[in-house]
Structure formats: structure tokens, C-alpha cells
Tab-separated table of C-alpha atoms in Angstrom:
chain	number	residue	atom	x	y	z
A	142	UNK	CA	-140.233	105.113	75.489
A	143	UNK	CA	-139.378	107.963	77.744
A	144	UNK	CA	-141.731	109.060	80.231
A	145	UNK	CA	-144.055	111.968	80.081
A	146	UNK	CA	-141.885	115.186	79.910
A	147	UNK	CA	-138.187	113.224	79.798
A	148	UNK	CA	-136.496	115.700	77.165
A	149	UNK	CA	-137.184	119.076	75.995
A	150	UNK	CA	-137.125	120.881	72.438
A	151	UNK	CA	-134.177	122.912	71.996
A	152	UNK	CA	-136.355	125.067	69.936
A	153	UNK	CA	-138.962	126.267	71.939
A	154	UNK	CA	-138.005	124.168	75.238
A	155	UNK	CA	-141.274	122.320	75.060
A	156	UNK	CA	-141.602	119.229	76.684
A	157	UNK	CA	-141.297	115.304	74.666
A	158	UNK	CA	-141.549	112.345	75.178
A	159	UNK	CA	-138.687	111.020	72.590
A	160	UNK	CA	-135.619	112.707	70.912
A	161	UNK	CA	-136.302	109.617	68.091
A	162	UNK	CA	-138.025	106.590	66.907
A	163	UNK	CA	-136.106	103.844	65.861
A	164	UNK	CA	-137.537	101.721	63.128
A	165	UNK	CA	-134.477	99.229	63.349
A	166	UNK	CA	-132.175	98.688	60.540
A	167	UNK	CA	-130.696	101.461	61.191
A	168	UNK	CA	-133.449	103.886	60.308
A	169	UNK	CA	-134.157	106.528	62.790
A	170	UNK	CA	-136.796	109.087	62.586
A	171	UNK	CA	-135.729	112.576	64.654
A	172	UNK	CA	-139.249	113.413	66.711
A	173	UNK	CA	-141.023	116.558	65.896
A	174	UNK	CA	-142.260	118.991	68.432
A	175	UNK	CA	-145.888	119.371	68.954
A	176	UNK	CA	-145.378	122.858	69.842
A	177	UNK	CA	-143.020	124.547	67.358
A	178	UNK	CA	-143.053	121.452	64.398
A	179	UNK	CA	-139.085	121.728	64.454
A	180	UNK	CA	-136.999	118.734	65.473
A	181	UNK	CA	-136.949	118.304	69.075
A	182	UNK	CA	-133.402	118.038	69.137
A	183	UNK	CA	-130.989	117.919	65.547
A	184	UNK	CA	-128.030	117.659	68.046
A	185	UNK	CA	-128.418	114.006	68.139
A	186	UNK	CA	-127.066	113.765	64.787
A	187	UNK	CA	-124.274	115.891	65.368
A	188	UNK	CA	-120.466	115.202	65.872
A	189	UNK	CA	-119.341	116.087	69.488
A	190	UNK	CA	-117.006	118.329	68.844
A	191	UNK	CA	-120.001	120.714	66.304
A	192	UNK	CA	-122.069	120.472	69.620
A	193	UNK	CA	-118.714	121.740	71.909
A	194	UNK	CA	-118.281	124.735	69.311
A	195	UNK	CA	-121.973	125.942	69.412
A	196	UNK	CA	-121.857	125.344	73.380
A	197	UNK	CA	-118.700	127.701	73.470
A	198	UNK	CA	-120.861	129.893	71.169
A	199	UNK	CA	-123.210	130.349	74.186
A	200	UNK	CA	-126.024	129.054	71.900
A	201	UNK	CA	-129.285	128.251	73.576
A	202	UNK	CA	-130.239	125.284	71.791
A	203	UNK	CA	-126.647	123.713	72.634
A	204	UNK	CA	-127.294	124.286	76.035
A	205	UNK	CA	-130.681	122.527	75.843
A	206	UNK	CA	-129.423	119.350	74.382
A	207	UNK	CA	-126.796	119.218	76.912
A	208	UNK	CA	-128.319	119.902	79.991
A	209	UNK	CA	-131.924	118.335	79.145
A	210	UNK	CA	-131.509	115.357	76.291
A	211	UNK	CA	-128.011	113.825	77.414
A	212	UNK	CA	-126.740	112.399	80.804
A	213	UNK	CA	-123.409	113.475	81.215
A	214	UNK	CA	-122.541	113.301	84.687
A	215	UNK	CA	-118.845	115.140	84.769
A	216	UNK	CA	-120.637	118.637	86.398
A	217	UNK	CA	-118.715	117.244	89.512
A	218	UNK	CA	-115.201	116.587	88.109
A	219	UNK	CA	-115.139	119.637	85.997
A	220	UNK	CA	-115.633	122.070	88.774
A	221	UNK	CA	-112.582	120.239	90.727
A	222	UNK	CA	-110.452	120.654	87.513
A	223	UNK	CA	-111.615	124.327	86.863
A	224	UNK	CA	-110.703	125.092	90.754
A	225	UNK	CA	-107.461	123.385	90.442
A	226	UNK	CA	-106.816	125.479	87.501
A	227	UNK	CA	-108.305	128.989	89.325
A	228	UNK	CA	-105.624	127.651	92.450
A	229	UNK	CA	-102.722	127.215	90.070
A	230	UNK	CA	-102.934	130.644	88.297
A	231	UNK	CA	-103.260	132.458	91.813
A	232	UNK	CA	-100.216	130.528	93.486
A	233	UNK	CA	-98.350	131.110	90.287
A	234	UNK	CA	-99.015	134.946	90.785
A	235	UNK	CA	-98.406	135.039	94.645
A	236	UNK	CA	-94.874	132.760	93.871
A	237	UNK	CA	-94.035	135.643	91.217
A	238	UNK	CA	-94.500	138.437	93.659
A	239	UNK	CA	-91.742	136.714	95.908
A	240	UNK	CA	-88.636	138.794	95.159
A	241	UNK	CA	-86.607	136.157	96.835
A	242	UNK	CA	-84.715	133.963	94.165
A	243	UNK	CA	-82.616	132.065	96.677
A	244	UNK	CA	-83.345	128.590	94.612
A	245	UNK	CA	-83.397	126.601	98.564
A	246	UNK	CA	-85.858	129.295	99.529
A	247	UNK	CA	-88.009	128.295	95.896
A	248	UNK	CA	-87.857	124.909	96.638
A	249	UNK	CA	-88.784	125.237	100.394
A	250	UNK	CA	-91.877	127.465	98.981
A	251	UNK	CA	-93.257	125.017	96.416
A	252	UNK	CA	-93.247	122.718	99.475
A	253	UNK	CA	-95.756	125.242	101.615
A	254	UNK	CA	-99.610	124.898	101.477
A	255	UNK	CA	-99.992	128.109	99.550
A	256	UNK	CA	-101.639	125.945	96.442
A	257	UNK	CA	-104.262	124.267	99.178
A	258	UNK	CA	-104.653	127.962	100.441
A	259	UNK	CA	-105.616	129.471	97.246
A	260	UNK	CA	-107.560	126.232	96.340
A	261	UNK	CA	-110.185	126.810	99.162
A	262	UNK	CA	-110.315	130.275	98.686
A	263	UNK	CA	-111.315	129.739	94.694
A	264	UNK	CA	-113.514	127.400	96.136
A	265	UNK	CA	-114.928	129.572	98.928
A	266	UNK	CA	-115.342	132.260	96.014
A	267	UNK	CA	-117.430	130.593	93.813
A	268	UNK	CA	-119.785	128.981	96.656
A	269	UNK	CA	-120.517	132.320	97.823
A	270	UNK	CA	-121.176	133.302	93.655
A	271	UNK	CA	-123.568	130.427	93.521
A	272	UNK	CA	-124.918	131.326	96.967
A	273	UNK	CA	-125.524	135.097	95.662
A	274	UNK	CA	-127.566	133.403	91.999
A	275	UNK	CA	-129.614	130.927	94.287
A	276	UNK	CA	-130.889	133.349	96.829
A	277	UNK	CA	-131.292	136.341	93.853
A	278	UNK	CA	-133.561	133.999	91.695
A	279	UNK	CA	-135.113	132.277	94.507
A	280	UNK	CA	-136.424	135.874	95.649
A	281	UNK	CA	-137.270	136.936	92.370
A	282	UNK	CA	-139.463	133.742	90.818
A	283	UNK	CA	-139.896	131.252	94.029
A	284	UNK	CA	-142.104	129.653	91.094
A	285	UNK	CA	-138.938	128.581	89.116
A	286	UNK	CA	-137.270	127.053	92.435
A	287	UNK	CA	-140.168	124.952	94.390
A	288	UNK	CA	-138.740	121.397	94.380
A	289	UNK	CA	-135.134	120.255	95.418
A	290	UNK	CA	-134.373	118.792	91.408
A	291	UNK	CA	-134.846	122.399	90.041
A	292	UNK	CA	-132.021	123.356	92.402
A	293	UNK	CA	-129.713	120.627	91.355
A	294	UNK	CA	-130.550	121.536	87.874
A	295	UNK	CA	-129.762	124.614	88.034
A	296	UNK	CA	-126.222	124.042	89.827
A	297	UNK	CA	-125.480	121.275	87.434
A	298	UNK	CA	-125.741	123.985	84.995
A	299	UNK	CA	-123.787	126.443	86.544
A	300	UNK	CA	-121.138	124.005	87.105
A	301	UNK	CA	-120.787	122.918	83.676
A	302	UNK	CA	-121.218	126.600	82.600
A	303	UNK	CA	-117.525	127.518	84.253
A	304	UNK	CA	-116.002	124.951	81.510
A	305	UNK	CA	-114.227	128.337	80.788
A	306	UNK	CA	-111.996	128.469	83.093
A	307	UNK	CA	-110.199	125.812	81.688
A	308	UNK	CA	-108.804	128.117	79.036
A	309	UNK	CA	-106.719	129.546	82.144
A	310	UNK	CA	-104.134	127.060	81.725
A	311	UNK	CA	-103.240	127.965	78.001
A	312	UNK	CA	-103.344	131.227	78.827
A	313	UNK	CA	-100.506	130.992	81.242
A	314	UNK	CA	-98.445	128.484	79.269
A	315	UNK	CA	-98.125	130.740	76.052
A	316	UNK	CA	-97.555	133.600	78.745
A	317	UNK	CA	-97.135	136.730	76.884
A	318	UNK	CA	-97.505	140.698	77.402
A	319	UNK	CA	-101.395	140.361	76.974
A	320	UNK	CA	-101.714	137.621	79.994
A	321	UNK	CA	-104.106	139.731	82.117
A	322	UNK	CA	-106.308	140.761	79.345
A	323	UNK	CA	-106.508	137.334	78.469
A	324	UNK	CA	-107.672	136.122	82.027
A	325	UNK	CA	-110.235	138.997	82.343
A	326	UNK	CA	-111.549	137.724	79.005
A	327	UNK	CA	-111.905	134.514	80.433
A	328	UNK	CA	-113.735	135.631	83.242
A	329	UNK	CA	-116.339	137.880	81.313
A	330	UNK	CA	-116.895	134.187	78.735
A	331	UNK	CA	-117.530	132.595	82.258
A	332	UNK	CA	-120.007	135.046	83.089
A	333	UNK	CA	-121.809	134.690	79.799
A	334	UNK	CA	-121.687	131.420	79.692
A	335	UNK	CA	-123.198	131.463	83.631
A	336	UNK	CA	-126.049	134.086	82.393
A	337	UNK	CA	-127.077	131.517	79.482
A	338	UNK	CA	-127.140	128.014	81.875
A	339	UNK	CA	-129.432	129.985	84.172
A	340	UNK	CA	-131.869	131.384	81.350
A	341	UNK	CA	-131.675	128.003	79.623
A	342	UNK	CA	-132.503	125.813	82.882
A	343	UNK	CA	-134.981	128.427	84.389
A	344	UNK	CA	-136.420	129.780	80.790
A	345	UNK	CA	-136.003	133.641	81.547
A	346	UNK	CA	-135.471	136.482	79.670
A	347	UNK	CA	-131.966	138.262	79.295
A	348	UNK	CA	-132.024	140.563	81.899
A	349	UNK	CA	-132.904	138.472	84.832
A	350	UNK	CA	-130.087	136.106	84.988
A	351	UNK	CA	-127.417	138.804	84.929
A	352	UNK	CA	-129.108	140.667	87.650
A	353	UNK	CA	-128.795	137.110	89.796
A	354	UNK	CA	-125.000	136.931	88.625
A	355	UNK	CA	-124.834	140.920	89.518
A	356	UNK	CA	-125.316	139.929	93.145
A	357	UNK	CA	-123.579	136.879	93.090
A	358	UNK	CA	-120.266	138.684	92.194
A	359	UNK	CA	-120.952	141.195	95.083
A	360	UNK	CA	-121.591	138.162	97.460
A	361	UNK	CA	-118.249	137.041	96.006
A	362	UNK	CA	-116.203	140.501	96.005
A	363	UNK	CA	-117.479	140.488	99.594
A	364	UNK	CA	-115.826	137.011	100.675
A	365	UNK	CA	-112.409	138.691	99.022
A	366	UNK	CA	-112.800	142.099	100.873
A	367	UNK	CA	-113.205	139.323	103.978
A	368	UNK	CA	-109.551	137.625	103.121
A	369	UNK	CA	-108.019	140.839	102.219
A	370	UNK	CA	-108.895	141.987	106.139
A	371	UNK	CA	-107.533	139.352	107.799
A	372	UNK	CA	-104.395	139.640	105.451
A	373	UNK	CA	-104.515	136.592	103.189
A	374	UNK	CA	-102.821	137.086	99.324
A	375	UNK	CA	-106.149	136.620	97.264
């Protein structure tokens, strides 16, 4: 058995001891919450890929199950693969502003470090996003922010929360008139998505978690104003 407070109801985000009891056999019994008398957590029965689609819903109970009752430990590799994928779109743009289409010049470019270039700055961006949400919430409830776990929590959650940006890829592959519509609708989903992993991990209202990503994205906008000064493509 788990220990005292190990998993929490997607419900009501009370605390439990077990997601199940197994009675061998075969036969499970789903735990009930103490607090709400709902299943603890019904995701356990579900296929993957109905978990993925109410997680891209930006459902709270999703969220739950996946940050609380399940170990996945990918928060790490994701955020590489959704920088990668931030660095490609960016060099793709700054190699389709070149007006030079000398193919020796195009291969000579692929061969710079622009990619590496926009890489850190994507990754400078979003450190200084995070950086703005941290400081923002741990101003406005020190409560929610006392030990060094809730702070890996909550980052874990942020970092799975930019899954997102993944869809930046397809976007550019079926390339069509609509392209930048697309990518700003990927970066408002992001944004959601970032506003529901904080009130999920912290248990906040609406309003709160948007006002920490408000000043994140100035913290961000800021580091870009900062590049655009000393005259780097951004």
C-alpha cells in the first residue's frame, strides 16, 4: 500500500492512499474518495490515447492523473524535443528571409550555427517565462511554494504542459497560406495548457495562474527586446 497522501482524487484533488485494491484473479476494485465518494481516479481504466485526448482537452481531472497518480518521467526529454522544434521553425524563418539563392551560399548557410543560435535563445525564452510564473506565484501564495518538491512539481508540470509545441512541426510541413495563424494558435493552446498545470499542481482558481503567465510573458518579451538590441534575428 501507498503511503499516507501518495495519489490524489482527480475529482476533488483530495488526498489517498490507493488508486485500487487488487483482490487477485484479476479483480480490481477502483478506491473511492473519502471526500467526494467518486472514484479517486477512473483514468486507470482508460486507454492511453482517451487519457491524451482529454489532456489536449485541458481537462482538470486528466491533468491530475497525470501529474499526481502516474510516474512518467519524460518532462525532461519533451522540453528538449519541443525546443528543438521552437529552434527549427525560427531558423526555417530566418533561412527564408535570405534573398540569396546562390545554392553554394544555401549549403554554406545550413552549415552555420544559426540552428544552435536560435536553440538557446528558445531556450533562454522560456527560462525567463518560467522564471516570470515562479517568482509571480511565489509572491502571491509563499504558502503554495514552501518546500523544494512543490517547485519541482510545479516545473514538471509546466514542462509537460508545452507538449503543444510539438504541433509546430505539422504545421510547417503541410505549410499553407494560414501558417502564421496556425503557430499563434499553437502558442495561445500552450498558454492554456500552462494556466491549467499551474491551477492543477497549486489548486487555484482561474484567474491566478494567468496573472503568473501574464508576467512571465513580459519577463519573456523582455529577454527578446534584449536580443533585438544587440541585433540578433529572434
Amino acid at each position: 500500500m501507498a503511503a499516507q497522501g501518495a495519489y490524489r482524487c482527480i475529482e476533488c484533488n483530495g488526498e489517498a492512499t490507493e488508486l485500487y485494491r487488487d483482490y487477485q484473479r484479476g479483480v480490481l476494485r477502483i478506491s473511492i474518495c473519502k471526500s467526494c465518494q467518486k472514484p479517486v481516479d477512473k483514468y486507470i481504466e482508460y486507454d492511453p490515447v482517451i487519457i491524451l485526448i482529454n489532456a489536449v482537452l485541458c481537462k482538470a481531472q486528466a491533468y491530475r492523473h497525470i501529474l499526481f497518480n502516474t510516474k512518467i518521467n519524460i518532462h525532461g526529454k519533451l522540453c528538449i524535443f519541443c525546443l528543438l522544434c521552437e529552434a527549427y521553425i525560427r531558423w526555417l524563418q530566418l533561412q527564408d528571409s535570405s534573398q540569396n539563392t546562390d545554392p553554394d551560399d544555401l549549403i554554406r548557410y545550413a552549415k552555420e550555427w544559426d540552428f544552435y543560435r536560435m536553440f538557446g535563445i528558445a531556450s533562454l525564452e522560456q527560462t525567463s517565462f518560467f522564471i516570470g510564473i515562479f517568482i509571480t506565484l511565489w509572491w502571491m501564495t509563499p504558502e503554495m511554494l514552501k518546500r523544494r518538491s512543490d517547485f519541482i512539481l510545479l516545473l514538471k508540470a509546466l514542462l509537460l504542459s508545452t507538449y503543444g509545441k510539438l504541433l509546430l512541426i505539422p504545421a510547417v510541413i503541410w505549410e499553407h497560406d494560414y501558417t502564421p495563424l496556425c503557430l499563434a494558435f499553437i502558442k495561445v493552446f500552450v498558454l492554456i495548457s500552462n494556466s491549467q498545470a499551474i491551477r492543477v499542481t497549486l489548486n487555484l482558481n482561474r484567474i491566478l495562474p494567468w496573472f503568473a503567465i501574464f508576467f512571465g510573458l513580459i519577463l519573456e518579451n523582455g529577454v527578446v527586446c534584449l536580443f533585438q538590441r544587440m541585433g540578433w534575428d529572434v
